[in-house]
């Protein structure tokens, strides 16, 4: 898999994250790729975490060729021991982990009334359980590390999304009780796979990561994004209709 054209070169940017080591989960797809590129342009060393070794390697290679610093690391962050292992590996390599961007935005592909218990538990594990586990391990082992969560998209339909978003929001808004710097961004729609169209979300994540805004915690940002271009059906698809 080759990196998308948007990652072919990293334009000059203010190096406000120079010297920082930042892990991004789900970094080989969707918003993870755009956010990783944004952080790399700002000078961060980015650890790309996900479940597919090949796509992670391709994404890391694209950032490196564009002048950034990135390494791929396969891990299932829905499993606390997997996240802990990845965290320890990062500390072995870099000696520090300054920040984490966690993609907790897995979407359901089934209507609420037909959602099975297994699908619900998968959604809960990927979005809510993983967020709580990462925050807990950070609190236990990495005092001072910031955590920004990308929550379920605001365009997602179905009653099941509200308890997920509400649980994550409650975690973020009360994380100060454990002296944690945790914030939440909620994109208005699903990623279009185009860094230009998804850039506002990367900008929001970068702003929350800025050392000058280290006092911000418990912030919930709803990020409006430009609409995705409509894809015209091919002639063959039109004939099948």
CSV table of N, CA and C in Angstrom, one decimal, residues 1 44 59 73 76 93 117 127 158 178 189 198 200 203 240:
chain,number,residue,atom,x,y,z
A,1,UNK,N,0.9,-1.2,0.0
A,1,UNK,CA,0.0,0.0,0.0
A,1,UNK,C,0.9,1.2,0.0
A,44,UNK,N,7.2,16.6,15.8
A,44,UNK,CA,7.1,15.5,16.7
A,44,UNK,C,7.6,14.2,16.1
A,59,UNK,N,2.6,3.8,5.9
A,59,UNK,CA,2.3,5.1,6.5
A,59,UNK,C,3.6,5.8,7.1
A,73,UNK,N,4.3,0.5,14.9
A,73,UNK,CA,4.3,-0.4,16.0
A,73,UNK,C,2.9,-1.1,16.1
A,76,UNK,N,-2.8,-4.0,19.5
A,76,UNK,CA,-4.3,-3.9,19.6
A,76,UNK,C,-4.6,-3.1,20.9
A,93,UNK,N,12.7,2.8,23.2
A,93,UNK,CA,13.3,3.4,22.0
A,93,UNK,C,13.7,4.9,22.2
A,117,UNK,N,-25.2,-8.3,20.4
A,117,UNK,CA,-24.4,-8.1,21.6
A,117,UNK,C,-23.0,-8.1,21.3
A,127,UNK,N,-13.9,1.7,21.7
A,127,UNK,CA,-14.0,3.1,21.9
A,127,UNK,C,-13.9,3.5,23.4
A,158,UNK,N,-27.8,6.4,15.1
A,158,UNK,CA,-28.1,5.2,16.0
A,158,UNK,C,-27.9,5.6,17.4
A,178,UNK,N,-7.8,13.0,38.6
A,178,UNK,CA,-6.6,12.2,38.7
A,178,UNK,C,-5.4,12.9,38.2
A,189,UNK,N,-17.8,14.5,10.9
A,189,UNK,CA,-18.1,13.5,10.0
A,189,UNK,C,-17.0,12.4,9.9
A,198,UNK,N,-9.5,16.9,5.8
A,198,UNK,CA,-9.6,16.5,7.2
A,198,UNK,C,-8.7,17.4,8.1
A,200,UNK,N,-8.8,20.4,9.5
A,200,UNK,CA,-9.3,21.1,10.7
A,200,UNK,C,-9.2,20.2,12.0
A,203,UNK,N,-5.6,20.2,13.0
A,203,UNK,CA,-5.3,21.5,13.6
A,203,UNK,C,-5.7,21.5,15.1
A,240,UNK,N,-26.5,-0.5,-13.7
A,240,UNK,CA,-27.0,-1.5,-12.8
A,240,UNK,C,-28.2,-1.0,-12.0
